Each structure stands twice: as structure tokens, then as C-alpha cells.
Coordinates of C-alpha atoms in Angstrom, one line a residue:
M1 CA -133.8 -92.0 -80.0
T2 CA -134.8 -93.9 -76.9
T3 CA -135.5 -97.4 -75.8
H4 CA -137.9 -96.5 -73.1
A5 CA -140.4 -94.0 -74.6
P6 CA -143.6 -95.7 -75.8
Q7 CA -144.4 -92.7 -78.0
A8 CA -141.7 -91.5 -80.4
A9 CA -141.7 -88.1 -82.0
Q10 CA -143.9 -88.0 -85.1
S11 CA -141.4 -86.1 -87.2
V12 CA -137.8 -85.0 -87.1
T13 CA -136.6 -81.9 -89.1
L14 CA -132.8 -81.4 -89.7
P15 CA -132.3 -77.8 -90.9
T16 CA -128.8 -76.6 -92.0
T17 CA -129.2 -72.9 -91.1
L18 CA -130.4 -71.0 -88.1
D19 CA -133.2 -69.3 -90.0
E20 CA -134.3 -72.7 -91.4
A21 CA -134.5 -74.0 -87.8
V22 CA -136.6 -71.0 -86.7
A23 CA -138.9 -71.5 -89.7
A24 CA -139.4 -75.1 -88.7
L25 CA -140.3 -74.1 -85.2
V26 CA -142.8 -71.5 -86.5
A27 CA -144.4 -74.1 -88.8
M28 CA -144.6 -76.7 -86.0
P29 CA -145.3 -74.8 -82.7
A30 CA -145.3 -78.1 -80.8
A31 CA -141.8 -79.1 -82.0
V32 CA -138.9 -79.2 -79.6
P33 CA -135.4 -78.1 -80.6
V34 CA -132.6 -80.6 -79.8
A35 CA -128.8 -80.2 -80.0
G36 CA -126.8 -82.6 -77.8
G37 CA -130.0 -84.0 -76.2
T38 CA -128.3 -84.7 -72.9
D39 CA -131.2 -83.2 -70.9
L40 CA -134.0 -83.6 -73.4
M41 CA -133.5 -87.4 -73.9
A42 CA -133.2 -87.9 -70.2
A43 CA -136.6 -86.3 -69.8
V44 CA -138.0 -88.4 -72.7
N45 CA -136.6 -91.6 -71.2
S46 CA -138.1 -90.8 -67.8
G47 CA -141.5 -90.2 -69.3
Q48 CA -141.5 -86.5 -68.4
L49 CA -141.6 -85.3 -72.0
R50 CA -143.3 -86.6 -75.2
P51 CA -142.4 -84.2 -78.0
A52 CA -144.7 -84.3 -81.0
A53 CA -141.8 -83.3 -83.3
L54 CA -138.1 -82.5 -83.0
V55 CA -136.0 -79.9 -84.8
G56 CA -132.4 -81.1 -84.8
L57 CA -129.7 -78.4 -84.6
G58 CA -126.7 -80.6 -85.2
R59 CA -126.3 -79.7 -88.9
I60 CA -126.2 -76.0 -88.4
S61 CA -122.5 -75.3 -88.9
E62 CA -122.8 -71.5 -88.3
I63 CA -123.4 -72.0 -84.6
R64 CA -120.7 -74.5 -83.9
G65 CA -117.7 -72.1 -83.8
W66 CA -116.8 -68.7 -82.6
Q67 CA -115.5 -65.4 -83.9
Y68 CA -114.1 -62.1 -82.7
Q69 CA -116.3 -59.0 -82.7
D70 CA -115.4 -55.6 -81.3
G71 CA -113.6 -56.8 -78.2
H72 CA -116.0 -59.7 -77.7
A73 CA -116.1 -63.3 -78.5
L74 CA -119.2 -64.4 -80.4
L75 CA -119.8 -68.0 -79.4
G76 CA -122.1 -70.2 -81.4
A77 CA -124.8 -71.9 -79.3
G78 CA -123.9 -75.2 -80.8
L79 CA -120.4 -75.2 -79.3
T80 CA -119.9 -78.5 -77.3
H81 CA -118.4 -78.6 -73.8
A82 CA -115.6 -80.8 -75.3
R83 CA -114.8 -78.1 -77.8
M84 CA -114.8 -75.3 -75.2
G85 CA -112.5 -77.3 -73.0
R86 CA -109.6 -77.3 -75.5
P87 CA -106.5 -75.2 -75.0
D88 CA -107.2 -72.7 -77.8
F89 CA -110.6 -71.8 -76.3
A90 CA -109.1 -71.8 -72.8
A91 CA -106.7 -69.1 -73.8
L92 CA -109.7 -67.0 -74.9
I93 CA -112.1 -67.5 -72.0
P94 CA -110.4 -69.6 -69.2
A95 CA -113.3 -69.7 -66.8
L96 CA -115.8 -71.0 -69.4
A97 CA -113.2 -73.6 -70.5
A98 CA -112.8 -74.8 -66.9
A99 CA -116.6 -75.0 -66.5
A100 CA -116.8 -77.0 -69.8
R101 CA -114.2 -79.5 -68.6
A102 CA -116.1 -80.0 -65.4
A103 CA -119.5 -80.5 -67.0
G104 CA -119.4 -84.3 -66.7
P105 CA -118.0 -87.5 -68.2
P106 CA -116.7 -87.4 -71.8
Q107 CA -119.9 -88.6 -73.4
I108 CA -121.8 -85.7 -71.9
R109 CA -119.1 -83.1 -72.8
N110 CA -119.0 -84.5 -76.4
A111 CA -122.7 -84.0 -76.9
G112 CA -123.8 -81.2 -74.6
T113 CA -123.8 -77.6 -76.0
L114 CA -123.5 -74.1 -74.6
G115 CA -126.9 -73.1 -75.9
G116 CA -128.5 -76.2 -74.4
N117 CA -127.0 -75.4 -71.0
I118 CA -128.5 -72.0 -71.2
A119 CA -131.9 -73.0 -72.5
T120 CA -132.3 -75.8 -70.0
A121 CA -131.3 -73.4 -67.3
A122 CA -130.8 -76.1 -64.7
P123 CA -129.4 -74.6 -61.5
T124 CA -126.4 -77.0 -61.6
G125 CA -125.4 -75.9 -65.2
D126 CA -121.7 -75.2 -64.9
A127 CA -121.6 -72.6 -67.7
L128 CA -124.3 -70.4 -66.1
P129 CA -122.3 -68.8 -63.2
V130 CA -119.4 -68.1 -65.6
L131 CA -121.7 -66.3 -68.1
A132 CA -123.3 -64.4 -65.3
A133 CA -119.9 -63.2 -63.9
L134 CA -118.8 -62.2 -67.5
E135 CA -122.1 -60.4 -68.0
A136 CA -122.6 -62.2 -71.3
T137 CA -125.5 -61.4 -73.6
L138 CA -127.5 -63.7 -75.9
I139 CA -128.3 -63.1 -79.5
I140 CA -131.8 -64.6 -80.2
A141 CA -132.8 -65.6 -83.7
G142 CA -136.5 -65.1 -84.5
P143 CA -138.9 -65.4 -87.4
G144 CA -138.2 -63.5 -90.6
G145 CA -134.4 -63.3 -89.9
A146 CA -135.0 -61.1 -86.8
R147 CA -132.3 -60.9 -84.2
R148 CA -132.5 -59.4 -80.7
E149 CA -130.0 -59.2 -77.8
I150 CA -130.8 -59.8 -74.1
P151 CA -128.5 -60.2 -71.1
V152 CA -128.1 -63.9 -70.2
S153 CA -129.1 -63.0 -66.6
H154 CA -132.5 -61.8 -67.9
L155 CA -133.3 -65.1 -69.5
L156 CA -132.2 -67.1 -66.4
A157 CA -134.2 -64.9 -64.1
G158 CA -137.3 -65.1 -66.3
V159 CA -137.3 -61.4 -66.9
D160 CA -137.2 -61.9 -70.7
M161 CA -138.1 -65.3 -72.1
L162 CA -137.8 -66.9 -75.5
R163 CA -140.8 -66.3 -77.6
G164 CA -142.5 -68.7 -80.0
G165 CA -140.2 -69.7 -82.9
E166 CA -137.1 -68.2 -81.3
L167 CA -133.8 -69.9 -80.7
I168 CA -130.5 -68.9 -78.9
G169 CA -128.1 -68.4 -81.8
Y170 CA -125.0 -66.9 -80.2
V171 CA -123.6 -65.8 -76.9
R172 CA -121.6 -62.6 -76.8
V173 CA -118.8 -62.6 -74.1
P174 CA -116.5 -59.7 -73.4
L175 CA -112.8 -60.5 -73.7
L176 CA -111.3 -59.1 -70.5
H177 CA -107.7 -60.5 -70.9
A178 CA -107.5 -60.9 -67.2
P179 CA -107.5 -63.8 -64.7
Q180 CA -110.7 -65.9 -64.5
V181 CA -111.5 -68.8 -62.2
F182 CA -114.2 -71.4 -62.0
L183 CA -114.5 -73.8 -59.1
K184 CA -117.2 -76.2 -58.0
A185 CA -117.8 -78.7 -55.2
T186 CA -119.6 -82.0 -55.9
G187 CA -120.9 -84.7 -53.7
R188 CA -118.3 -87.2 -54.9
T189 CA -114.9 -87.5 -56.4
G190 CA -114.6 -86.8 -60.1
P191 CA -117.0 -85.2 -62.5
G192 CA -120.5 -84.7 -61.1
R193 CA -123.4 -82.3 -60.5
A194 CA -122.3 -79.2 -58.6
M195 CA -123.4 -78.8 -55.0
A196 CA -122.1 -75.3 -55.2
S197 CA -119.9 -73.4 -57.8
V198 CA -118.2 -70.1 -58.0
A199 CA -117.1 -68.1 -61.1
L200 CA -114.8 -65.1 -60.5
V201 CA -113.3 -62.8 -63.1
L202 CA -111.2 -59.7 -62.7
D203 CA -111.8 -56.5 -64.7
P204 CA -108.5 -54.5 -64.3
A205 CA -109.7 -51.9 -66.8
R206 CA -112.6 -51.0 -64.5
R207 CA -110.8 -52.1 -61.4
G208 CA -113.6 -54.4 -60.7
V209 CA -114.3 -58.0 -59.4
R210 CA -117.2 -60.0 -60.7
C211 CA -118.4 -63.1 -58.9
A212 CA -121.3 -65.4 -59.4
V213 CA -122.4 -68.4 -57.3
G214 CA -124.2 -71.3 -59.0
A215 CA -126.1 -74.4 -58.0
I216 CA -127.5 -73.1 -54.7
A217 CA -130.5 -71.3 -56.2
P218 CA -132.6 -71.5 -59.3
M219 CA -130.3 -69.0 -61.0
P220 CA -126.7 -67.8 -60.5
L221 CA -126.4 -65.2 -57.7
R222 CA -124.3 -62.1 -57.9
P223 CA -123.1 -60.8 -54.5
L224 CA -122.7 -57.2 -55.8
D225 CA -121.9 -55.6 -52.4
A226 CA -119.1 -58.2 -51.8
E227 CA -117.7 -57.5 -55.3
Q228 CA -117.5 -53.8 -54.7
W229 CA -116.2 -54.1 -51.2
V230 CA -113.2 -56.4 -52.2
A231 CA -112.4 -54.4 -55.3
R232 CA -111.7 -51.4 -53.1
L233 CA -109.2 -53.4 -51.1
I234 CA -107.1 -54.6 -54.1
D235 CA -104.0 -52.6 -54.9
W236 CA -104.5 -52.6 -58.7
D237 CA -101.3 -50.6 -59.2
N238 CA -99.0 -53.0 -57.3
G239 CA -99.5 -56.4 -58.7
R240 CA -103.1 -56.7 -57.5
A241 CA -101.9 -57.2 -53.9
I242 CA -104.4 -57.8 -51.1
V243 CA -104.0 -58.6 -47.4
P244 CA -104.7 -62.3 -46.6
E245 CA -107.4 -61.4 -44.1
A246 CA -109.4 -59.8 -46.9
L247 CA -109.6 -63.2 -48.8
Q248 CA -111.2 -64.9 -45.8
A249 CA -113.6 -62.0 -45.2
F250 CA -114.6 -62.0 -48.9
G251 CA -115.5 -65.7 -48.8
E252 CA -117.7 -65.2 -45.8
Y253 CA -119.2 -62.0 -47.3
V254 CA -120.2 -63.9 -50.5
A255 CA -121.6 -66.9 -48.5
A256 CA -123.6 -64.7 -46.2
A257 CA -125.0 -62.7 -49.1
C258 CA -126.1 -65.8 -51.0
I259 CA -127.2 -67.9 -47.9
P260 CA -128.3 -65.3 -45.4
D261 CA -129.3 -65.9 -41.8
P262 CA -133.0 -66.5 -41.1
A263 CA -135.1 -63.5 -40.2
P264 CA -135.5 -62.8 -36.5
E265 CA -138.5 -64.3 -34.7
A266 CA -141.2 -62.1 -33.1
D267 CA -139.4 -62.3 -29.8
G268 CA -136.2 -61.1 -31.3
S269 CA -134.4 -64.5 -31.3
V270 CA -132.6 -65.5 -34.5
P271 CA -133.2 -69.2 -35.6
Q272 CA -130.1 -71.3 -36.5
L273 CA -129.6 -72.5 -40.0
P274 CA -129.9 -76.3 -40.4
P275 CA -126.6 -78.1 -40.4
A276 CA -126.8 -79.0 -44.1
V277 CA -127.4 -75.3 -45.0
L278 CA -124.5 -74.3 -42.7
H279 CA -122.2 -76.8 -44.5
L280 CA -123.3 -75.4 -47.9
R281 CA -122.6 -71.8 -46.7
R282 CA -119.1 -72.9 -45.6
T283 CA -118.6 -74.5 -48.9
V284 CA -119.5 -71.4 -50.8
A285 CA -117.2 -69.3 -48.6
A286 CA -114.3 -71.7 -49.3
L287 CA -114.9 -71.6 -53.0
A288 CA -115.2 -67.8 -53.2
R289 CA -112.0 -67.4 -51.1
R290 CA -110.0 -69.8 -53.2
A291 CA -111.3 -68.4 -56.5
L292 CA -110.3 -64.8 -55.6
G293 CA -106.9 -66.0 -54.3
R294 CA -106.1 -67.9 -57.5
A295 CA -107.3 -65.0 -59.7
L296 CA -105.1 -62.5 -57.8
S297 CA -102.0 -64.8 -57.8

């Protein structure tokens, strides 16, 4: 599993069903589930983690595909980024496919999974702002065949955490059949960790705009006021037209909501943001403006 860890896991269990995996975790509370291992093995190699046992999820075929269910897509947590980046999946959920294609080099995309991206909850996880903008929900598998459903935002915010023996089984995503965009900025050319990312989806049925900003905070941020403001400016009955000035204003609105100005000092003066933070705010504004422009066009 690793060439750097002086202590290897004492046992490895390879279940073939979701309920078998849950049972293994219940029987071995110290065990750690592993799918692609792109984050787990990095922690093991760096000495940050020494799992006593592993429960491998790679043989559970039921969570490696997707199906349609009441106007939603039910995505298995074992879907890899490479699989989500293919054209057939992109036709289903374009923003999530774009995020999967931007997740890193081929070896990471081939191994990393949707469920792992959510469970790790790294701020730079590319799928997370897309799931937040889509208002996706998680189906959690528990002991005794139990299933419960929670919003993905609740897990990322720590409002509702995984309990002992539970696993993320599926992700339920609404099929909006409308434009979706995912954009991210990295510190270098080519695939890399996001410095900032923006997911934006249109909901013509409700005449709404949903936007989530990733990588700049521990969890994706939803600028709800900016969403509602710009949705009122879109001419939904005339090709979703909007005046160009509104695009610029929307980007600045989103950036200011996610990276606000410092609170005034006691003497009434307002401190300036550090140059690095100002640059990040300008980056978020540009991403939000471009994402809305592309979605409306």
C-alpha cells in the first residue's frame, strides 16, 4: 500500500456489497474505509495516519454507476472522476463533469471517487461547490440496512456528521436540464488545486440562479442575496437576456459576499484587505461573472 509507512494496516477487508462494508466497519470500529485512496494514502505516506484496518470499497459494483429516479440522478459514491468526465455523464450533469475533468492528472481522476471527495471534505474539492449549487443530498448507509438522507451542505458544514459504521452510499442530484458551469483558478497552468472555484446553475422552472464558491473557505459558500438579486434581472421569457452591466455587478456582489471588507475600527476607519486577499476577491468576481455569462449564453 505504501513504501513509506513503517506500520501497515493489520487487516484489509474487501466487501462486495454496501451492507457488507457497513457490517465490517461496525465489527472493526477502528477500520478506515478506502476507495480510490488518493487522499488516504497521501496521509499514510506522510505519517499523519496509521489505520489499524482498512475496508476496501473497490469491489462494490452497486455504487460505481448511476440511475434515474423521480427527476433526479442517483449517483453511486464509487463513481470515479474519470467516469464522470465522459460525454454521456456530461450530458446529464455538465457542471459535475467539468469539475471531474479538472480534478487533477489522469492518475488522480482514474482513482479518486465522488464519495471520497465528499467524505474527505477538503476545501479544494472540485465536486463540492457543484453539489452545493445543485443542492444535492446524500443517502447514507447504516447498520442493519438502514438508510437516511441528508443535504450535502449539512455534512460539509458539520451540521450532520457520519455516525459510527455509516458510509456515503449515493448522491441524489436534481436533473435541471438547464445550463450549468464550473470554473476554477489555480496557481499554475494545467490541472492543479483550486485557488478559487465557482459553480453556477440555472433553474428556469423556478426562475432561479444557484451559485457556490469553493476553495476559499472550509466549505462551499452560497451567496444567496446575490443569487436572488441577479435572478430578478434576467428576462426569463426572452432568451434569458440580461444587461452586460449586471454581469459585472453580479461578480462583485458574489466576491464581496464571500470575502467581505473588514469590520470598522473603533474610530470608524475601515482597514484595507491585504493584497493577497484583494487578489483572491478579484479572482472570485471574475469567475462568477464568467460563469453567469456562459450559462446565460
